[in-house]
Amino acid sequence: MNKFVGLDVLRFSLAVYLMVFHSIHQYPQNGTIPFIELSNLGGFATSSFFILSGFILAHVYFGRTTELRGGAREFFVKRLSNLYPVHLISLLLVLLVSAAGTRGFAQFAVMSLDDAERYVTLPPLDTAINFVLNLFLLQVWHPIYGSVNPPSWSLATLFFFYLVFPFFAPRLLKAQQKPRLLVALWLLYLIPPIAGTLMNWYGPEAVGMITRNPLLRLPEFLVGIVLYGLFREGRLNTVCNSGAKKVAAWIFILASFALAAWLETYGPIATRYVIHNGALMPAQVLLVIIFAGVAIPARFSALSVRLGNSALSIFAIHVPIFLVMIKVLKLLSIGKSPLWCASHFSACVAASKEVIPSMATYPLYLIGTVIAAVYFQERLVAPLRDWIRGRFLKRRTCAPAAKVRSAPEHRLDAQRSAGR
């Protein structure tokens, strides 16, 4: 069975790009960095990740068949045991970091296209409701307020995708006109952003609905499933079967990315929704096709798998790590000793607010977060995931016949379980 090690490289690359997207703009001096505009397309990485997730899940749980391997119960236990521990641990880390800061737990981000992001303070009941929604990965169904842990909205969207995967996947894989189905899903996906643009819906409710609602983002995930169906039928072999075609594909991807980055930074507001949702889907589909065919040398294969498995953990923990790093850098820059800060905490925090953090340590943050995410995944998330699976799938795995049937899928699933 194809292990798609190239897709592990893609998963890791997308996670690192999102880490940069969420952090580099926190430095006031980021505008002096050459080509900083290229770091403005977080939506490209997230959408590519959703397409990639549909592709890999279809491969792992269907392969060459049209029946869900292991059944729906086993699928849900395996997916949620991989996703939910990462979410809970990262949420706890963000809350611990926030407790040491100055922004209260009742403050939530409000986003709009025609105004900068701002924070609002909610009354106790609304605050409690939003925390409950975040706890159970339901915050994406509330269109106005941002997540407690901002990147977790994509985890909540993946949670919804997992719920509907057993229903949609077999039907899409059986479809006869898959190329037409891809185009139909793309056009369906473009309807909300185009409608929002035409109606000038740029306020918080519209932004939250169009950019984060799982139902409106579902076509991306479904495109990934259909794409795998085309792959297993051998109908993608001609897309990049020559050097010239690969070069042309890369030119198209890079040109699309560069143009979208320029428009995102300098273009009119009317382009924002479409760039974020749908316009780049052809380039994202090509990206998945290219990396699905990438052959990774054997000596780098194990490392590629480890890095790919850490992708979800990178995405989940990079925000709290960055917040801690920035706070430490600012405190160290005010010229006061840790003991003085401990006894004059409020004054120390107030003084640190005026400090502009240096970017000299930024590469160390990126490298350190990757290393931390690898060990976070392997030493904490994976054992917890395996314990949950052992507890809830114990009866199924105890039967010898079940072991024989599920062994190939279990090995492959263990390799790829971190990115979906």
mmCIF file of N, CA and C in Angstrom, residues 4-65:
data_model
loop_
_atom_site.group_PDB
_atom_site.id
_atom_site.type_symbol
_atom_site.label_atom_id
_atom_site.label_comp_id
_atom_site.label_asym_id
_atom_site.label_seq_id
_atom_site.Cartn_x
_atom_site.Cartn_y
_atom_site.Cartn_z
ATOM 1 N N PHE A 4 2.669 7.320 0.824
ATOM 2 C CA PHE A 4 2.583 8.764 0.602
ATOM 3 C C PHE A 4 3.465 9.547 1.568
ATOM 4 N N VAL A 5 4.743 9.200 1.639
ATOM 5 C CA VAL A 5 5.645 9.930 2.520
ATOM 6 C C VAL A 5 5.767 11.393 2.073
ATOM 7 N N GLY A 6 5.620 11.623 0.770
ATOM 8 C CA GLY A 6 5.642 12.999 0.284
ATOM 9 C C GLY A 6 4.559 13.854 0.910
ATOM 10 N N LEU A 7 3.417 13.242 1.197
ATOM 11 C CA LEU A 7 2.334 13.994 1.841
ATOM 12 C C LEU A 7 2.664 14.319 3.297
ATOM 13 N N ASP A 8 3.518 13.495 3.928
ATOM 14 C CA ASP A 8 3.987 13.845 5.268
ATOM 15 C C ASP A 8 4.817 15.124 5.212
ATOM 16 N N VAL A 9 5.644 15.237 4.182
ATOM 17 C CA VAL A 9 6.440 16.453 4.006
ATOM 18 C C VAL A 9 5.524 17.655 3.791
ATOM 19 N N LEU A 10 4.473 17.468 3.002
ATOM 20 C CA LEU A 10 3.534 18.554 2.757
ATOM 21 C C LEU A 10 2.807 18.944 4.034
ATOM 22 N N ARG A 11 2.360 17.972 4.807
ATOM 23 C CA ARG A 11 1.680 18.267 6.077
ATOM 24 C C ARG A 11 2.556 19.108 6.988
ATOM 25 N N PHE A 12 3.810 18.686 7.108
ATOM 26 C CA PHE A 12 4.743 19.409 7.966
ATOM 27 C C PHE A 12 4.978 20.819 7.442
ATOM 28 N N SER A 13 5.146 20.965 6.151
ATOM 29 C CA SER A 13 5.402 22.280 5.552
ATOM 30 C C SER A 13 4.228 23.227 5.780
ATOM 31 N N LEU A 14 3.006 22.719 5.624
ATOM 32 C CA LEU A 14 1.821 23.546 5.851
ATOM 33 C C LEU A 14 1.736 23.989 7.311
ATOM 34 N N ALA A 15 2.082 23.086 8.232
ATOM 35 C CA ALA A 15 2.034 23.429 9.662
ATOM 36 C C ALA A 15 3.054 24.510 9.991
ATOM 37 N N VAL A 16 4.258 24.404 9.419
ATOM 38 C CA VAL A 16 5.289 25.413 9.671
ATOM 39 C C VAL A 16 4.863 26.759 9.090
ATOM 40 N N TYR A 17 4.277 26.739 7.891
ATOM 41 C CA TYR A 17 3.818 27.999 7.299
ATOM 42 C C TYR A 17 2.765 28.658 8.192
ATOM 43 N N LEU A 18 1.833 27.867 8.711
ATOM 44 C CA LEU A 18 0.806 28.430 9.592
ATOM 45 C C LEU A 18 1.414 28.976 10.874
ATOM 46 N N MET A 19 2.457 28.319 11.365
ATOM 47 C CA MET A 19 3.144 28.820 12.557
ATOM 48 C C MET A 19 3.741 30.207 12.277
ATOM 49 N N VAL A 20 4.347 30.362 11.100
ATOM 50 C CA VAL A 20 4.902 31.664 10.723
ATOM 51 C C VAL A 20 3.785 32.687 10.549
ATOM 52 N N PHE A 21 2.714 32.280 9.879
ATOM 53 C CA PHE A 21 1.578 33.181 9.636
ATOM 54 C C PHE A 21 1.011 33.744 10.932
ATOM 55 N N HIS A 22 0.917 32.908 11.973
ATOM 56 C CA HIS A 22 0.312 33.336 13.228
ATOM 57 C C HIS A 22 1.273 34.106 14.133
ATOM 58 N N SER A 23 2.560 34.081 13.835
ATOM 59 C CA SER A 23 3.518 34.653 14.777
ATOM 60 C C SER A 23 4.320 35.830 14.231
ATOM 61 N N ILE A 24 4.749 35.785 12.997
ATOM 62 C CA ILE A 24 5.700 36.788 12.511
ATOM 63 C C ILE A 24 5.093 38.189 12.474
ATOM 64 N N HIS A 25 3.788 38.271 12.305
ATOM 65 C CA HIS A 25 3.145 39.589 12.240
ATOM 66 C C HIS A 25 2.974 40.228 13.616
ATOM 67 N N GLN A 26 3.341 39.513 14.670
ATOM 68 C CA GLN A 26 3.293 40.083 16.010
ATOM 69 C C GLN A 26 4.494 40.987 16.281
ATOM 70 N N TYR A 27 5.477 40.935 15.409
ATOM 71 C CA TYR A 27 6.637 41.821 15.544
ATOM 72 C C TYR A 27 6.378 43.106 14.758
ATOM 73 N N PRO A 28 6.437 44.263 15.399
ATOM 74 C CA PRO A 28 6.178 45.521 14.681
ATOM 75 C C PRO A 28 7.124 45.749 13.508
ATOM 76 N N GLN A 29 8.337 45.193 13.581
ATOM 77 C CA GLN A 29 9.323 45.416 12.535
ATOM 78 C C GLN A 29 9.206 44.428 11.381
ATOM 79 N N ASN A 30 8.131 43.645 11.342
ATOM 80 C CA ASN A 30 8.014 42.634 10.290
ATOM 81 C C ASN A 30 7.912 43.261 8.901
ATOM 82 N N GLY A 31 7.462 44.504 8.825
ATOM 83 C CA GLY A 31 7.324 45.156 7.528
ATOM 84 C C GLY A 31 8.627 45.366 6.799
ATOM 85 N N THR A 32 9.755 45.279 7.510
ATOM 86 C CA THR A 32 11.056 45.469 6.877
ATOM 87 C C THR A 32 11.602 44.184 6.266
ATOM 88 N N ILE A 33 10.914 43.069 6.481
ATOM 89 C CA ILE A 33 11.384 41.778 5.958
ATOM 90 C C ILE A 33 11.039 41.681 4.478
ATOM 91 N N PRO A 34 12.004 41.335 3.623
ATOM 92 C CA PRO A 34 11.708 41.208 2.185
ATOM 93 C C PRO A 34 10.639 40.140 1.932
ATOM 94 N N PHE A 35 9.719 40.454 1.059
ATOM 95 C CA PHE A 35 8.660 39.530 0.640
ATOM 96 C C PHE A 35 7.796 39.053 1.807
ATOM 97 N N ILE A 36 7.650 39.893 2.820
ATOM 98 C CA ILE A 36 6.814 39.525 3.970
ATOM 99 C C ILE A 36 5.377 39.266 3.540
ATOM 100 N N GLU A 37 4.965 39.820 2.395
ATOM 101 C CA GLU A 37 3.606 39.610 1.892
ATOM 102 C C GLU A 37 3.299 38.132 1.672
ATOM 103 N N LEU A 38 4.345 37.341 1.403
ATOM 104 C CA LEU A 38 4.135 35.922 1.141
ATOM 105 C C LEU A 38 3.717 35.148 2.392
ATOM 106 N N SER A 39 3.807 35.791 3.550
ATOM 107 C CA SER A 39 3.405 35.116 4.791
ATOM 108 C C SER A 39 1.964 35.430 5.178
ATOM 109 N N ASN A 40 1.226 36.078 4.282
ATOM 110 C CA ASN A 40 -0.131 36.537 4.628
ATOM 111 C C ASN A 40 -1.240 35.565 4.253
ATOM 112 N N LEU A 41 -0.903 34.407 3.677
ATOM 113 C CA LEU A 41 -1.941 33.503 3.161
ATOM 114 C C LEU A 41 -2.138 32.278 4.056
ATOM 115 N N GLY A 42 -2.510 32.527 5.298
ATOM 116 C CA GLY A 42 -2.800 31.388 6.170
ATOM 117 C C GLY A 42 -3.940 30.545 5.642
ATOM 118 N N GLY A 43 -4.897 31.182 4.966
ATOM 119 C CA GLY A 43 -6.027 30.437 4.410
ATOM 120 C C GLY A 43 -5.604 29.426 3.360
ATOM 121 N N PHE A 44 -4.543 29.713 2.617
ATOM 122 C CA PHE A 44 -4.050 28.756 1.623
ATOM 123 C C PHE A 44 -3.598 27.466 2.300
ATOM 124 N N ALA A 45 -2.854 27.603 3.394
ATOM 125 C CA ALA A 45 -2.350 26.428 4.095
ATOM 126 C C ALA A 45 -3.483 25.630 4.730
ATOM 127 N N THR A 46 -4.429 26.330 5.369
ATOM 128 C CA THR A 46 -5.538 25.630 6.015
ATOM 129 C C THR A 46 -6.395 24.885 5.000
ATOM 130 N N SER A 47 -6.709 25.529 3.885
ATOM 131 C CA SER A 47 -7.511 24.873 2.852
ATOM 132 C C SER A 47 -6.775 23.671 2.267
ATOM 133 N N SER A 48 -5.473 23.817 2.028
ATOM 134 C CA SER A 48 -4.681 22.694 1.518
ATOM 135 C C SER A 48 -4.702 21.541 2.509
ATOM 136 N N PHE A 49 -4.651 21.878 3.803
ATOM 137 C CA PHE A 49 -4.680 20.857 4.841
ATOM 138 C C PHE A 49 -6.012 20.111 4.856
ATOM 139 N N PHE A 50 -7.120 20.826 4.651
ATOM 140 C CA PHE A 50 -8.431 20.179 4.612
ATOM 141 C C PHE A 50 -8.538 19.238 3.409
ATOM 142 N N ILE A 51 -8.061 19.676 2.248
ATOM 143 C CA ILE A 51 -8.071 18.816 1.061
ATOM 144 C C ILE A 51 -7.201 17.591 1.305
ATOM 145 N N LEU A 52 -6.023 17.815 1.863
ATOM 146 C CA LEU A 52 -5.095 16.732 2.159
ATOM 147 C C LEU A 52 -5.701 15.738 3.141
ATOM 148 N N SER A 53 -6.433 16.234 4.122
ATOM 149 C CA SER A 53 -7.063 15.344 5.108
ATOM 150 C C SER A 53 -8.075 14.417 4.455
ATOM 151 N N GLY A 54 -8.906 14.959 3.553
ATOM 152 C CA GLY A 54 -9.860 14.103 2.851
ATOM 153 C C GLY A 54 -9.161 13.046 2.016
ATOM 154 N N PHE A 55 -8.074 13.418 1.357
ATOM 155 C CA PHE A 55 -7.306 12.488 0.526
ATOM 156 C C PHE A 55 -6.728 11.349 1.367
ATOM 157 N N ILE A 56 -6.054 11.693 2.466
ATOM 158 C CA ILE A 56 -5.392 10.668 3.288
ATOM 159 C C ILE A 56 -6.403 9.773 3.991
ATOM 160 N N LEU A 57 -7.481 10.357 4.529
ATOM 161 C CA LEU A 57 -8.487 9.534 5.194
ATOM 162 C C LEU A 57 -9.105 8.533 4.225
ATOM 163 N N ALA A 58 -9.387 8.969 3.003
ATOM 164 C CA ALA A 58 -9.945 8.049 2.006
ATOM 165 C C ALA A 58 -8.963 6.927 1.714
ATOM 166 N N HIS A 59 -7.684 7.264 1.665
ATOM 167 C CA HIS A 59 -6.664 6.239 1.408
ATOM 168 C C HIS A 59 -6.567 5.243 2.562
ATOM 169 N N VAL A 60 -6.519 5.759 3.791
ATOM 170 C CA VAL A 60 -6.326 4.902 4.953
ATOM 171 C C VAL A 60 -7.537 4.020 5.214
ATOM 172 N N TYR A 61 -8.747 4.573 5.082
ATOM 173 C CA TYR A 61 -9.933 3.840 5.504
ATOM 174 C C TYR A 61 -10.710 3.176 4.373
ATOM 175 N N PHE A 62 -10.300 3.410 3.133
ATOM 176 C CA PHE A 62 -10.964 2.737 2.017
ATOM 177 C C PHE A 62 -9.984 2.027 1.089
ATOM 178 N N GLY A 63 -8.830 2.644 0.827
ATOM 179 C CA GLY A 63 -7.882 1.997 -0.071
ATOM 180 C C GLY A 63 -8.507 1.734 -1.420
ATOM 181 N N ARG A 64 -8.534 0.468 -1.811
ATOM 182 C CA ARG A 64 -9.115 0.083 -3.104
ATOM 183 C C ARG A 64 -10.551 -0.391 -2.987
ATOM 184 N N THR A 65 -11.112 -0.323 -1.779
ATOM 185 C CA THR A 65 -12.467 -0.827 -1.565
ATOM 186 C C THR A 65 -13.462 0.323 -1.513
#
